[in-house]
Coordinates of C-alpha atoms in Angstrom, one line a residue:
Chain I
M1 CA 20.4 -190.2 -67.7
D2 CA 21.3 -190.0 -64.0
D3 CA 25.0 -188.9 -63.6
V4 CA 27.5 -190.4 -61.4
L5 CA 28.5 -188.3 -58.3
L6 CA 31.3 -190.5 -57.2
R7 CA 33.0 -193.8 -58.0
E8 CA 35.5 -195.4 -55.6
T9 CA 37.4 -198.7 -55.6
S10 CA 36.9 -200.6 -52.4
P11 CA 39.5 -203.0 -50.8
L12 CA 37.4 -205.9 -52.1
G13 CA 38.4 -204.9 -55.7
Y14 CA 35.1 -203.7 -56.9
S15 CA 34.0 -200.2 -57.7
A16 CA 31.1 -198.6 -56.0
T17 CA 29.1 -195.8 -57.6
L18 CA 26.8 -193.1 -56.1
R19 CA 24.3 -191.6 -58.4
R20 CA 23.5 -187.9 -58.1
R21 CA 19.7 -188.2 -57.8
N22 CA 20.0 -190.9 -55.1
W23 CA 22.4 -188.7 -53.1
E24 CA 20.2 -185.6 -53.5
R25 CA 17.1 -187.5 -52.3
H26 CA 19.0 -188.6 -49.1
E27 CA 20.6 -185.3 -48.4
A28 CA 17.3 -183.6 -48.6
K29 CA 15.9 -185.7 -45.8
R30 CA 19.1 -186.4 -43.7
P31 CA 20.7 -183.2 -42.4
E32 CA 23.4 -185.2 -40.7
L33 CA 24.7 -186.4 -44.2
V34 CA 25.2 -182.9 -45.6
G35 CA 28.8 -182.2 -46.3
H36 CA 29.8 -185.8 -46.0
L37 CA 30.0 -186.7 -49.7
E38 CA 33.8 -186.9 -49.5
N39 CA 33.6 -189.1 -46.5
I40 CA 31.2 -191.5 -48.3
G41 CA 34.1 -192.0 -50.9
L42 CA 36.6 -192.3 -48.0
C43 CA 34.4 -195.0 -46.4
I44 CA 34.5 -197.1 -49.6
R45 CA 38.1 -196.5 -50.4
D46 CA 39.5 -196.9 -46.8
P47 CA 37.0 -198.5 -44.5
D48 CA 37.6 -199.9 -41.0
I49 CA 35.5 -202.9 -41.5
I50 CA 33.2 -204.4 -44.1
I51 CA 30.3 -206.8 -43.2
D52 CA 28.4 -209.1 -45.6
D53 CA 24.8 -209.4 -44.4
G54 CA 24.0 -212.4 -46.5
T55 CA 21.5 -210.7 -48.8
G56 CA 23.9 -209.4 -51.4
C57 CA 24.8 -206.3 -49.5
D58 CA 28.1 -205.1 -48.1
H59 CA 28.1 -202.7 -45.2
F60 CA 31.2 -200.4 -45.1
Y61 CA 32.0 -198.7 -41.8
R62 CA 34.4 -195.8 -41.1
A63 CA 35.0 -194.2 -37.7
G64 CA 36.4 -190.7 -37.1
V65 CA 34.5 -188.7 -39.8
G66 CA 31.5 -187.5 -37.7
T67 CA 31.7 -184.4 -35.7
G68 CA 29.7 -183.1 -32.7
K69 CA 27.0 -185.5 -31.7
F70 CA 28.3 -187.9 -34.3
A71 CA 31.9 -187.9 -33.3
N72 CA 31.6 -191.3 -31.5
S73 CA 29.8 -193.0 -34.3
Y74 CA 30.6 -194.8 -37.6
L75 CA 29.7 -193.7 -41.1
H76 CA 27.9 -196.7 -42.5
V77 CA 27.6 -197.0 -46.3
L78 CA 25.3 -199.7 -47.8
V79 CA 26.5 -201.1 -51.1
R80 CA 24.8 -203.7 -53.2
A81 CA 25.4 -205.7 -56.5
F82 CA 22.5 -205.5 -58.8
L83 CA 22.0 -208.2 -61.5
T84 CA 22.2 -205.6 -64.2
E85 CA 25.8 -204.6 -63.2
Q86 CA 29.1 -205.9 -64.2
P87 CA 30.8 -208.2 -61.6
A88 CA 33.3 -205.4 -60.6
E89 CA 30.6 -202.7 -60.2
R90 CA 28.4 -202.1 -57.2
T91 CA 25.9 -199.3 -56.2
I92 CA 26.0 -197.2 -53.2
V93 CA 22.5 -197.4 -51.9
T94 CA 22.5 -195.1 -48.9
A95 CA 24.5 -194.1 -45.8
W96 CA 23.9 -193.5 -42.1
F97 CA 25.7 -192.6 -39.0
T98 CA 25.5 -195.4 -36.5
R99 CA 26.9 -196.8 -33.2
E100 CA 26.4 -200.4 -34.1
F101 CA 27.3 -202.9 -36.8
E102 CA 24.9 -204.8 -39.0
E103 CA 24.7 -208.6 -38.2
G104 CA 26.6 -210.7 -40.7
D105 CA 30.1 -212.0 -41.6
V106 CA 33.2 -209.8 -41.4
K107 CA 34.4 -209.8 -45.0
W108 CA 37.3 -207.4 -44.6
S109 CA 38.8 -205.4 -41.7
K110 CA 41.7 -202.9 -41.6
T111 CA 43.0 -204.4 -38.4
P112 CA 43.1 -208.2 -37.4
Chain E
V1 CA 40.5 -205.6 -32.3
V2 CA 37.6 -206.5 -34.7
Q3 CA 36.1 -208.9 -32.2
D4 CA 36.3 -206.2 -29.6
A5 CA 34.5 -203.8 -31.9
L6 CA 31.8 -206.4 -32.7
N7 CA 31.3 -207.2 -28.9
S8 CA 31.1 -203.6 -28.1
S9 CA 28.5 -203.1 -31.0
N10 CA 26.3 -205.9 -29.6
Q11 CA 26.3 -204.3 -26.2
Q12 CA 25.5 -200.9 -27.8
K13 CA 22.7 -202.5 -29.7
K14 CA 21.0 -203.7 -26.5
D15 CA 21.5 -200.4 -24.7
I16 CA 20.2 -198.3 -27.8
S17 CA 17.2 -200.6 -28.3
K18 CA 16.2 -200.1 -24.7
R19 CA 16.7 -196.3 -24.7
I20 CA 14.7 -196.0 -27.9
L21 CA 11.9 -198.1 -26.4
D22 CA 11.9 -195.9 -23.3
A23 CA 11.9 -192.6 -25.2
N24 CA 9.1 -193.4 -27.6
A25 CA 6.1 -194.4 -25.5
D26 CA 4.4 -191.2 -26.8
I27 CA 5.2 -191.9 -30.5
A28 CA 1.5 -191.9 -31.5
E29 CA 1.0 -188.5 -30.0
R30 CA 4.2 -187.1 -31.6
V31 CA 3.0 -188.4 -35.0
Q32 CA -0.4 -186.7 -34.4
A33 CA 1.3 -183.5 -33.4
D34 CA 4.1 -183.3 -35.8
G35 CA 2.8 -185.2 -38.9
L36 CA 4.3 -188.0 -40.9
E37 CA 5.8 -188.1 -44.4
I38 CA 5.8 -191.3 -46.4
D39 CA 8.4 -191.0 -49.2
Y40 CA 9.0 -193.9 -51.6
S41 CA 11.4 -193.9 -54.5
S42 CA 10.6 -196.4 -57.1
E43 CA 13.9 -195.8 -58.8
D44 CA 15.7 -197.0 -55.8
D45 CA 12.9 -199.1 -54.2
F46 CA 13.6 -197.1 -51.0
L47 CA 11.1 -196.2 -48.4
R48 CA 11.5 -193.5 -45.8
V49 CA 8.8 -192.6 -43.2
T50 CA 9.7 -189.3 -41.5
V51 CA 8.2 -188.0 -38.2
G52 CA 7.9 -184.3 -38.4
E53 CA 10.7 -182.2 -39.9
P54 CA 13.9 -184.1 -40.8
R55 CA 16.6 -183.7 -38.1
P56 CA 20.1 -185.0 -37.6
S57 CA 19.8 -188.7 -36.6
L58 CA 21.7 -191.8 -35.8
S59 CA 20.6 -195.2 -37.1
A60 CA 19.9 -198.6 -35.6
G61 CA 18.7 -201.8 -37.3
L62 CA 15.4 -203.3 -36.3
R63 CA 15.1 -207.1 -36.1
D64 CA 12.2 -207.5 -38.6
D65 CA 12.1 -209.5 -41.7
L66 CA 12.4 -206.3 -43.8
R67 CA 15.6 -205.3 -42.0
S68 CA 14.1 -201.9 -41.3
I69 CA 16.4 -199.1 -40.0
V70 CA 15.1 -196.7 -37.3
L71 CA 16.6 -193.3 -37.1
Y72 CA 16.7 -191.5 -33.7
D73 CA 17.7 -188.3 -32.2
P74 CA 21.2 -188.8 -30.6
D75 CA 20.2 -186.7 -27.6
T76 CA 16.6 -187.7 -26.8
F77 CA 16.5 -191.2 -28.5
E78 CA 13.1 -190.1 -30.1
I79 CA 12.4 -191.8 -33.4
T80 CA 12.7 -189.4 -36.3
A81 CA 12.3 -191.8 -39.1
V82 CA 12.2 -195.4 -40.3
E83 CA 13.8 -196.4 -43.6
V84 CA 13.5 -199.7 -45.6
P85 CA 16.0 -200.2 -48.5
F86 CA 14.7 -202.6 -51.2
F87 CA 11.2 -202.1 -49.6
M88 CA 9.0 -203.8 -52.3
E89 CA 11.5 -206.5 -52.8
R90 CA 11.7 -207.3 -49.2
V91 CA 7.9 -207.1 -48.8
S92 CA 7.5 -209.7 -51.5
H93 CA 10.0 -212.1 -49.9
A94 CA 9.2 -211.6 -46.2
S95 CA 7.4 -214.3 -44.3
S96 CA 5.9 -211.7 -41.9
V97 CA 5.1 -208.1 -42.8
P98 CA 3.9 -205.6 -40.3
E99 CA 0.6 -204.0 -41.0
I100 CA 2.1 -200.5 -41.6
W101 CA 4.4 -201.9 -44.3
R102 CA 1.7 -203.9 -45.9
L103 CA -0.5 -200.9 -46.2
I104 CA 2.3 -198.8 -47.6
S105 CA 3.2 -201.4 -50.1
E106 CA -0.4 -201.5 -51.3
L107 CA -0.3 -197.8 -51.9
V108 CA 3.1 -198.1 -53.7
K109 CA 1.7 -200.8 -56.0
K110 CA -1.0 -198.3 -57.1
R111 CA 1.5 -195.7 -58.0
S112 CA 4.1 -196.3 -60.7
S113 CA 6.4 -193.3 -60.1
A114 CA 8.0 -191.9 -57.0
A115 CA 5.5 -191.1 -54.3
T116 CA 5.6 -188.7 -51.4
V117 CA 2.6 -188.5 -49.1
F118 CA 2.6 -186.1 -46.2
V119 CA 0.4 -187.0 -43.3
P120 CA 0.2 -183.7 -41.4
A121 CA -0.6 -183.0 -37.8
A122 CA -4.2 -183.7 -36.6
R123 CA -5.4 -180.1 -37.1
E124 CA -5.0 -180.7 -40.9
T125 CA -6.9 -183.9 -41.1
K126 CA -8.8 -182.8 -44.2
H127 CA -5.5 -182.3 -46.0
T128 CA -4.3 -185.8 -44.8
I129 CA -7.4 -187.4 -46.3
E130 CA -6.9 -185.5 -49.5
A131 CA -3.2 -186.5 -49.7
F132 CA -4.1 -190.1 -49.3
R133 CA -6.9 -189.8 -51.8
D134 CA -4.7 -188.2 -54.3
L135 CA -2.1 -190.9 -54.0
V136 CA -4.6 -193.8 -54.3
L137 CA -6.7 -192.2 -57.1
A138 CA -3.8 -190.9 -59.2
N139 CA -3.5 -194.3 -61.0
G140 CA -7.1 -195.4 -60.8
G141 CA -6.7 -197.1 -57.5

């Protein structure tokens, strides 16, 4: 069974889980994510903004965790509710560094 | 503050799209020179197509029905990869599917487990053909 690498509670009240195999697959092909596991958790726990894209996915954004070429970007974590999960459980699908937000409705933000 | 961030993001999107378009007129030549890796995880229904060796990249959303994500070099704006979360699910629901995604989805359907296909540089065409052949024939395709 695939083990859980991290589980964090979001400001929306649900827990988001990252599975080890999923993370290892991403890390192997995405050098910019190496060393940012803690920041994935931070982004879920304490995001700047959360956007609902209307397809069952929430997009979490957190500024200030990138360095070097990524200093002026957001860490973007994609979270989804799967039918097999409990209502208070979600899955962390992937993460990117980005300079733009996904289109959708702002579901939550740290500042008004 | 949030509205300012969203407005800034929309402007960034336009600028980034233009710079990516400008920087990738030679994408076909780069693929031929550097190779292409098609990596699909059936466990996560996640598709990644990488051009050449993976390198640190920023992401930008495409406006296609599959909500594909393009990864690009932050300095040169060269495309380094394209990713599609929930790939097969989105292909099955999309009203319009680009030819490359349709072809890859056909390959994925013939393969029940995780699939990685490396399409190397032109000088290794023979291996390319063998890689595709292996993928397609592995499950009696």
